[in-house]
CSV table of C-alpha atoms in Angstrom, one decimal:
chain,number,residue,atom,x,y,z
A,1,MET,CA,-64.9,40.9,25.5
A,2,ARG,CA,-64.3,44.5,26.8
A,3,GLU,CA,-64.6,46.8,23.2
A,4,ALA,CA,-60.2,48.1,24.6
A,5,SER,CA,-59.2,43.8,24.4
A,6,PHE,CA,-61.0,43.7,21.1
A,7,VAL,CA,-59.5,46.6,19.3
A,8,LYS,CA,-56.1,45.4,20.9
A,9,GLN,CA,-55.9,42.5,19.8
A,10,ASN,CA,-57.1,42.9,16.0
A,11,LYS,CA,-55.6,45.8,15.1
A,12,GLU,CA,-52.8,45.2,13.9
A,13,LYS,CA,-54.9,42.8,11.4
A,14,TRP,CA,-57.4,45.6,10.9
A,15,ILE,CA,-54.3,48.1,9.4
A,16,GLY,CA,-52.4,45.7,7.9
A,17,PHE,CA,-55.2,45.4,5.5
A,18,GLU,CA,-56.4,49.0,5.6
A,19,ASN,CA,-52.8,50.2,4.4
A,20,ALA,CA,-52.5,47.6,1.7
A,21,LEU,CA,-56.5,48.7,0.2
A,22,ASP,CA,-54.6,52.4,0.1
A,23,ASN,CA,-51.6,52.6,-1.7
A,24,ASN,CA,-52.5,49.1,-3.9
A,25,ALA,CA,-50.7,46.5,-2.6
A,26,LYS,CA,-50.1,43.3,-5.1
A,27,ILE,CA,-52.6,41.0,-2.5
A,28,ASN,CA,-52.9,37.6,-4.2
A,29,PRO,CA,-56.6,37.7,-4.9
A,30,ASP,CA,-58.1,34.3,-2.7
A,31,ASP,CA,-55.9,36.5,0.2
A,32,LEU,CA,-57.8,39.1,-0.2
A,33,ALA,CA,-60.9,37.8,-0.3
A,34,SER,CA,-60.1,35.2,3.2
A,35,TYR,CA,-58.9,38.9,4.3
A,36,TYR,CA,-62.1,40.2,3.6
A,37,ILE,CA,-63.8,37.0,5.4
A,38,GLN,CA,-62.0,37.9,8.0
A,39,LEU,CA,-62.7,41.4,8.3
A,40,THR,CA,-66.3,40.7,7.6
A,41,ASN,CA,-66.6,38.2,10.9
A,42,ASP,CA,-64.4,40.7,13.0
A,43,LEU,CA,-67.5,44.0,11.7
A,44,SER,CA,-70.5,40.8,12.9
A,45,TYR,CA,-69.1,41.1,15.9
A,46,ALA,CA,-68.7,45.3,17.5
A,47,GLN,CA,-72.5,45.0,15.4
A,48,THR,CA,-73.2,42.6,18.8
A,49,TYR,CA,-71.5,43.4,21.2
A,50,TYR,CA,-70.2,47.8,20.0
A,51,PRO,CA,-73.1,49.3,18.5
A,52,GLY,CA,-73.3,52.8,18.1
A,53,SER,CA,-69.2,52.4,19.1
A,54,LYS,CA,-65.9,54.6,16.6
A,55,THR,CA,-64.5,50.4,16.7
A,56,LEU,CA,-68.0,49.1,14.7
A,57,LEU,CA,-68.0,52.7,12.3
A,58,TYR,CA,-64.1,52.4,11.3
A,59,LEU,CA,-64.6,48.3,10.3
A,60,ASN,CA,-68.2,49.6,8.5
A,61,SER,CA,-65.5,52.1,6.2
A,62,LEU,CA,-63.0,49.6,5.8
A,63,ALA,CA,-65.6,46.7,4.9
A,64,SER,CA,-67.3,48.6,2.3
A,65,GLN,CA,-63.5,50.4,1.1
A,66,ALA,CA,-63.0,46.0,1.6
A,67,HIS,CA,-65.8,45.4,-1.1
A,68,GLN,CA,-65.7,47.5,-3.1
A,69,LYS,CA,-61.5,46.6,-4.1
A,70,ILE,CA,-62.6,43.2,-3.9
A,71,TYR,CA,-65.7,43.3,-6.3
A,72,THR,CA,-66.6,46.8,-8.4
A,73,THR,CA,-66.1,46.1,-12.0
A,74,LYS,CA,-63.5,48.0,-13.9
A,75,LYS,CA,-62.5,48.0,-17.6
A,76,GLU,CA,-60.7,45.4,-18.6
A,77,SER,CA,-57.2,47.1,-18.9
A,78,LYS,CA,-55.7,46.0,-22.0
A,79,ASN,CA,-52.5,44.0,-20.6
A,80,LYS,CA,-55.1,42.0,-18.5
A,81,ILE,CA,-53.7,38.8,-20.7
A,82,ILE,CA,-50.6,40.2,-19.8
A,83,SER,CA,-50.7,40.6,-16.7
A,84,PHE,CA,-52.0,37.4,-15.7
A,85,TRP,CA,-49.7,35.2,-16.8
A,86,ARG,CA,-46.8,37.5,-16.5
A,87,ASP,CA,-48.6,38.2,-12.4
A,88,GLU,CA,-51.4,36.7,-11.5
A,89,PHE,CA,-50.8,33.3,-12.1
A,90,PRO,CA,-47.7,33.0,-10.3
A,91,LEU,CA,-48.2,34.6,-7.1
A,92,PHE,CA,-51.7,32.1,-6.9
A,93,PHE,CA,-49.5,29.3,-7.7
A,94,TYR,CA,-47.6,29.7,-4.6
A,95,GLN,CA,-49.1,29.0,-2.1
A,96,TYR,CA,-50.2,25.8,-4.7
A,97,HIS,CA,-46.5,24.2,-4.5
A,98,LYS,CA,-46.8,21.4,-1.9
A,99,THR,CA,-50.3,20.1,-3.7
A,100,LEU,CA,-47.3,20.1,-6.9
A,101,LEU,CA,-45.1,18.2,-4.6
A,102,TYR,CA,-47.6,15.3,-4.1
A,103,ALA,CA,-48.6,15.1,-7.3
A,104,PHE,CA,-44.7,15.1,-8.3
A,105,LEU,CA,-44.0,12.3,-6.2
A,106,ILE,CA,-47.6,9.5,-7.2
A,107,PHE,CA,-46.6,10.0,-10.5
A,108,MET,CA,-43.2,9.2,-9.9
A,109,SER,CA,-44.0,5.6,-7.4
A,110,ALA,CA,-45.9,5.4,-10.1
A,111,VAL,CA,-43.8,5.7,-12.6
A,112,ILE,CA,-41.2,3.6,-10.9
A,113,ILE,CA,-44.2,0.6,-9.9
A,114,GLY,CA,-44.1,0.2,-14.2
A,115,ALA,CA,-40.2,-0.1,-14.4
A,116,ILE,CA,-39.5,-2.4,-11.9
A,117,SER,CA,-42.8,-4.6,-13.3
A,118,THR,CA,-41.8,-4.7,-16.7
A,119,LEU,CA,-38.8,-5.5,-16.1
A,120,ASN,CA,-39.5,-8.7,-14.0
A,121,ASP,CA,-42.1,-8.9,-16.8
A,122,ASP,CA,-42.5,-10.0,-19.9
A,123,SER,CA,-45.9,-9.1,-20.1
A,124,PHE,CA,-46.6,-6.5,-17.8
A,125,VAL,CA,-45.7,-3.6,-20.8
A,126,ARG,CA,-48.7,-5.9,-22.9
A,127,LEU,CA,-50.9,-5.4,-20.5
A,128,ILE,CA,-50.7,-1.4,-19.5
A,129,LEU,CA,-49.3,-0.7,-23.1
A,130,GLY,CA,-52.4,-3.3,-25.3
A,131,ASP,CA,-50.4,-5.9,-27.7
A,132,ALA,CA,-51.4,-3.5,-31.0
A,133,TYR,CA,-48.8,-0.8,-30.2
A,134,VAL,CA,-46.0,-3.4,-28.6
A,135,ASN,CA,-46.3,-5.5,-31.5
A,136,MET,CA,-46.2,-2.5,-34.2
A,137,THR,CA,-43.1,-0.7,-31.4
A,138,ILE,CA,-41.4,-4.4,-31.5
A,139,GLU,CA,-41.7,-4.9,-35.8
A,140,ASN,CA,-40.7,-1.2,-36.8
A,141,ILE,CA,-37.3,-1.9,-34.3
A,142,GLU,CA,-36.7,-4.8,-36.5
A,143,ASN,CA,-37.0,-2.6,-39.1
A,144,GLY,CA,-34.6,-0.3,-38.0
A,145,GLU,CA,-37.2,3.0,-37.0
A,146,PRO,CA,-38.4,1.9,-33.3
A,147,MET,CA,-39.4,6.0,-33.5
A,148,ALA,CA,-41.3,5.3,-36.7
A,149,VAL,CA,-44.6,6.1,-35.5
A,150,TYR,CA,-44.7,9.4,-35.4
A,151,LYS,CA,-44.1,10.0,-37.9
A,152,SER,CA,-46.8,8.7,-39.9
A,153,GLY,CA,-49.8,11.9,-40.4
A,154,SER,CA,-49.5,14.8,-41.7
A,155,ASN,CA,-47.9,17.6,-39.2
A,156,ILE,CA,-51.0,20.2,-38.8
A,157,GLY,CA,-53.1,16.7,-38.5
A,158,SER,CA,-50.8,15.2,-35.3
A,159,PHE,CA,-50.4,18.4,-34.3
A,160,LEU,CA,-53.8,19.7,-33.5
A,161,GLY,CA,-54.9,15.1,-32.5
A,162,ILE,CA,-52.3,15.7,-30.1
A,163,THR,CA,-53.3,18.6,-28.4
A,164,ILE,CA,-56.2,17.8,-28.4
A,165,ASN,CA,-56.1,14.7,-27.0
A,166,ASN,CA,-53.4,16.1,-24.4
A,167,ILE,CA,-55.8,18.7,-22.6
A,168,ARG,CA,-58.2,16.1,-22.8
A,169,VAL,CA,-56.9,13.9,-20.4
A,170,ALA,CA,-55.7,16.9,-18.2
A,171,ILE,CA,-59.0,18.3,-18.0
A,172,ILE,CA,-59.7,14.3,-16.5
A,173,ALA,CA,-56.6,14.6,-14.4
A,174,PHE,CA,-58.9,17.5,-12.6
A,175,ALA,CA,-62.6,16.7,-13.0
A,176,PHE,CA,-61.6,13.9,-11.6
A,177,GLY,CA,-61.3,15.9,-8.8
A,178,VAL,CA,-64.7,15.9,-7.5
A,179,LEU,CA,-63.8,12.4,-6.7
A,180,PHE,CA,-62.3,13.3,-3.3
A,181,SER,CA,-58.9,13.0,-5.6
A,182,VAL,CA,-59.4,9.6,-5.3
A,183,GLY,CA,-60.6,9.5,-9.8
A,184,THR,CA,-57.7,12.5,-10.2
A,185,ILE,CA,-55.1,9.8,-8.2
A,186,TRP,CA,-55.8,7.2,-10.2
A,187,ILE,CA,-54.8,9.4,-13.4
A,188,LEU,CA,-51.8,10.3,-12.1
A,189,PHE,CA,-50.6,6.8,-10.6
A,190,SER,CA,-52.1,5.1,-14.1
A,191,ASN,CA,-50.0,7.2,-16.6
A,192,GLY,CA,-47.4,7.1,-14.4
A,193,ILE,CA,-47.0,3.7,-14.7
A,194,MET,CA,-47.4,3.8,-18.5
A,195,LEU,CA,-44.5,6.1,-19.1
A,196,GLY,CA,-42.2,3.8,-16.4
A,197,ALA,CA,-43.2,0.9,-18.0
A,198,PHE,CA,-42.3,2.4,-22.4
A,199,ILE,CA,-39.4,3.6,-20.7
A,200,THR,CA,-38.0,-0.1,-19.6
A,201,PHE,CA,-39.5,-1.8,-22.7
A,202,PHE,CA,-37.8,0.7,-24.5
A,203,TYR,CA,-34.3,-0.8,-22.4
A,204,ASN,CA,-35.1,-4.3,-22.4
A,205,TYR,CA,-34.2,-4.1,-26.0
A,206,GLY,CA,-31.6,-1.6,-26.0
A,207,ILE,CA,-32.3,1.6,-27.3
A,208,LEU,CA,-33.5,3.6,-24.4
A,209,GLU,CA,-31.4,6.3,-26.2
A,210,LYS,CA,-34.3,6.1,-28.7
A,211,THR,CA,-36.1,8.2,-26.5
A,212,SER,CA,-34.7,11.1,-26.4
A,213,THR,CA,-37.3,11.2,-29.2
A,214,VAL,CA,-40.2,11.3,-27.2
A,215,TRP,CA,-38.6,13.7,-24.6
A,216,LEU,CA,-38.9,16.6,-27.4
A,217,HIS,CA,-42.4,17.0,-26.8
A,218,GLY,CA,-42.5,14.7,-23.8
A,219,THR,CA,-41.2,17.1,-21.2
A,220,ILE,CA,-43.4,19.6,-21.6
A,221,GLU,CA,-46.0,16.7,-21.6
A,222,ILE,CA,-45.1,15.1,-18.5
A,223,SER,CA,-44.5,18.5,-16.6
A,224,VAL,CA,-48.4,19.4,-17.2
A,225,ILE,CA,-49.3,16.0,-16.4
A,226,VAL,CA,-48.2,16.3,-13.0
A,227,ILE,CA,-49.8,19.9,-13.1
A,228,ALA,CA,-53.8,19.3,-14.1
A,229,GLY,CA,-53.1,16.6,-12.0
A,230,CYS,CA,-52.2,19.0,-8.7
A,231,ALA,CA,-55.2,21.2,-9.8
A,232,GLY,CA,-57.8,18.0,-9.6
A,233,LEU,CA,-55.8,17.4,-5.6
A,234,VAL,CA,-56.8,20.8,-5.4
A,235,MET,CA,-60.6,21.4,-5.9
A,236,GLY,CA,-60.3,17.4,-3.9
A,237,ASN,CA,-58.4,18.3,-0.8
A,238,SER,CA,-60.0,21.8,-0.8
A,239,PHE,CA,-63.9,19.7,0.2
A,240,LEU,CA,-61.9,17.0,2.1
A,241,PHE,CA,-59.9,19.7,4.3
A,242,PRO,CA,-62.0,23.0,4.6
A,243,LYS,CA,-60.5,24.6,6.9
A,244,THR,CA,-62.2,27.0,8.1
A,245,PHE,CA,-64.6,27.4,5.7
A,246,SER,CA,-67.5,25.5,5.2
A,247,ARG,CA,-67.1,22.7,3.3
A,248,ARG,CA,-69.6,23.9,0.5
A,249,ILE,CA,-67.2,27.2,0.5
A,250,ALA,CA,-63.6,25.7,-0.1
A,251,PHE,CA,-65.2,23.1,-2.6
A,252,MET,CA,-65.7,26.0,-4.8
A,253,LYS,CA,-62.5,27.8,-4.0
A,254,GLY,CA,-61.4,24.8,-4.3
A,255,ALA,CA,-63.2,24.4,-8.0
A,256,LYS,CA,-62.3,27.7,-9.2
A,257,ASP,CA,-59.0,27.6,-7.9
A,258,GLY,CA,-58.3,24.5,-9.9
A,259,LEU,CA,-59.9,25.2,-13.4
A,260,LYS,CA,-57.7,28.4,-12.9
A,261,ILE,CA,-54.2,25.6,-13.1
A,262,VAL,CA,-55.7,23.8,-15.9
A,263,VAL,CA,-56.3,26.9,-18.4
A,264,SER,CA,-52.4,28.0,-17.3
A,265,THR,CA,-51.8,24.6,-18.8
A,266,ILE,CA,-53.1,24.9,-22.5
A,267,PRO,CA,-50.6,27.0,-23.9
A,268,PHE,CA,-48.0,24.6,-22.7
A,269,PHE,CA,-50.1,22.1,-24.4
A,270,ILE,CA,-49.9,23.6,-28.4
A,271,ILE,CA,-46.3,24.1,-27.4
A,272,ALA,CA,-45.8,19.8,-26.3
A,273,GLY,CA,-48.1,19.5,-29.4
A,274,PHE,CA,-46.3,21.4,-31.6
A,275,ILE,CA,-43.1,19.7,-31.5
A,276,GLU,CA,-44.5,16.9,-31.7
A,277,GLY,CA,-46.3,17.2,-34.9
A,278,PHE,CA,-44.2,19.0,-36.5
A,279,ILE,CA,-40.6,18.1,-34.7
A,280,THR,CA,-40.9,15.2,-33.3
A,281,ARG,CA,-40.4,12.7,-36.2
A,282,TYR,CA,-37.2,13.9,-37.8
A,283,GLY,CA,-35.7,13.7,-34.2
A,284,GLU,CA,-33.2,10.9,-35.1
A,285,GLN,CA,-31.4,12.9,-37.7
A,286,MET,CA,-32.3,15.7,-35.2
A,287,PRO,CA,-27.9,16.5,-34.0
A,288,TRP,CA,-27.7,15.0,-29.8
A,289,PHE,CA,-26.6,19.0,-29.7
A,290,ILE,CA,-30.2,19.9,-30.8
A,291,ALA,CA,-32.8,17.7,-29.2
A,292,TYR,CA,-30.7,17.6,-26.2
A,293,GLY,CA,-31.0,21.5,-26.3
A,294,ILE,CA,-34.5,21.5,-26.2
A,295,ILE,CA,-35.4,19.4,-24.1
A,296,LEU,CA,-33.5,20.5,-21.6
A,297,ILE,CA,-35.0,24.3,-22.3
A,298,SER,CA,-38.4,22.8,-22.0
A,299,LEU,CA,-37.7,22.1,-18.3
A,300,PHE,CA,-36.0,24.7,-17.2
A,301,VAL,CA,-39.5,27.0,-18.6
A,302,ILE,CA,-41.4,24.3,-17.1
A,303,VAL,CA,-39.3,24.4,-14.2
A,304,TYR,CA,-38.8,28.4,-13.6
A,305,TYR,CA,-42.7,28.9,-14.7
A,306,TYR,CA,-44.5,26.7,-12.6
A,307,ILE,CA,-42.2,27.2,-8.8
A,308,ILE,CA,-39.5,29.3,-9.2
A,309,TYR,CA,-41.1,32.4,-10.5
A,310,PRO,CA,-43.5,32.3,-7.8
A,311,ILE,CA,-40.9,31.6,-5.5
A,312,LEU,CA,-39.0,35.0,-6.4
A,313,LEU,CA,-43.0,36.9,-6.9
A,314,HIS,CA,-44.0,35.7,-3.6
A,315,LYS,CA,-41.0,37.5,-2.1
A,316,ALA,CA,-41.1,40.8,-3.7
A,317,SER,CA,-45.4,40.9,-2.7
A,318,ASN,CA,-44.1,40.4,0.9
A,319,ILE,CA,-41.4,43.1,0.8
A,320,GLU,CA,-43.5,45.6,-1.3
A,321,LEU,CA,-46.7,45.2,1.7
A,322,ASN,CA,-44.2,45.0,4.4
A,323,GLU,CA,-42.5,48.8,3.4
A,324,VAL,CA,-46.2,50.1,2.3
A,325,GLN,CA,-47.1,48.4,6.4
A,326,SER,CA,-43.6,49.8,8.3
A,327,LYS,CA,-45.4,53.3,7.2
A,328,LEU,CA,-48.3,53.1,8.4
A,329,ILE,CA,-49.4,55.8,11.0
A,330,PRO,CA,-52.4,54.4,13.3
A,331,LYS,CA,-55.8,56.1,13.1
A,332,PRO,CA,-56.6,57.9,16.8
A,333,GLU,CA,-59.4,56.6,17.0
A,334,LEU,CA,-57.6,53.2,17.3
A,335,THR,CA,-55.5,54.5,19.9
């Protein structure tokens, strides 16, 4: 390819990248890394076919600038943690909304299977939840306290035990993604069947409304398990579908991205554990509007932070980048 054709074909991409770097535009770190890889590929091509050219000098300079942007160690800002939760993670997670949808559909399919199976076979719930739990719950129902299991133990002990267990489930859902996503799908599926069987079990006894007590903490708990499942799919799918990367590089990137998603769930698991340890035990005595208020607020927070807010942030980021690019004056050597 002639040098003029090579420049014409890639000039817009280089200029946009340079402008974004010069103006410190907000770019998703993973997109920044992807642009850098494309730039180094172009640089390698120019070194081979256009040695000593102005194009090569320009790409060398741009690659150096990008390298410093990505790899230079900077002093951590006091607001780094706040910035991560407020800007970096939501903007990063936007790219995985489709994967989150797949995780949700897998989980809900399992919930439906669990519910239908329990409706048609009374023994199914024992197979899924175990005889000990089912017998204990039936005894509690007969004693007029179907949710007595949530009143046992101390507040602090329940909070710590529940939180640690929930985080363990999330880590397992993520880690099993290493089995080409099949392990994560199994975790989502098994938990979905358990939920469907549990809800239908109470429905069969005519006390479905009592499950609102469970949803006080379950709204966040179940939602975040699905999000952890999304993390596992991100890691597993990165190996199955590496796109333009080698499988090794793609898998390393997928594992890193998945881990970041799992880390984002920890505060929510802590909140769910707190609710279950300190609030759920009083759910049956709680006024209905307070109980459903907690449930709706919990659902809104999850949906807003993981779905709505990333979309809004992504749109704002694109607007900012477009404004930056519209002010660009091409460099003389590229004309």
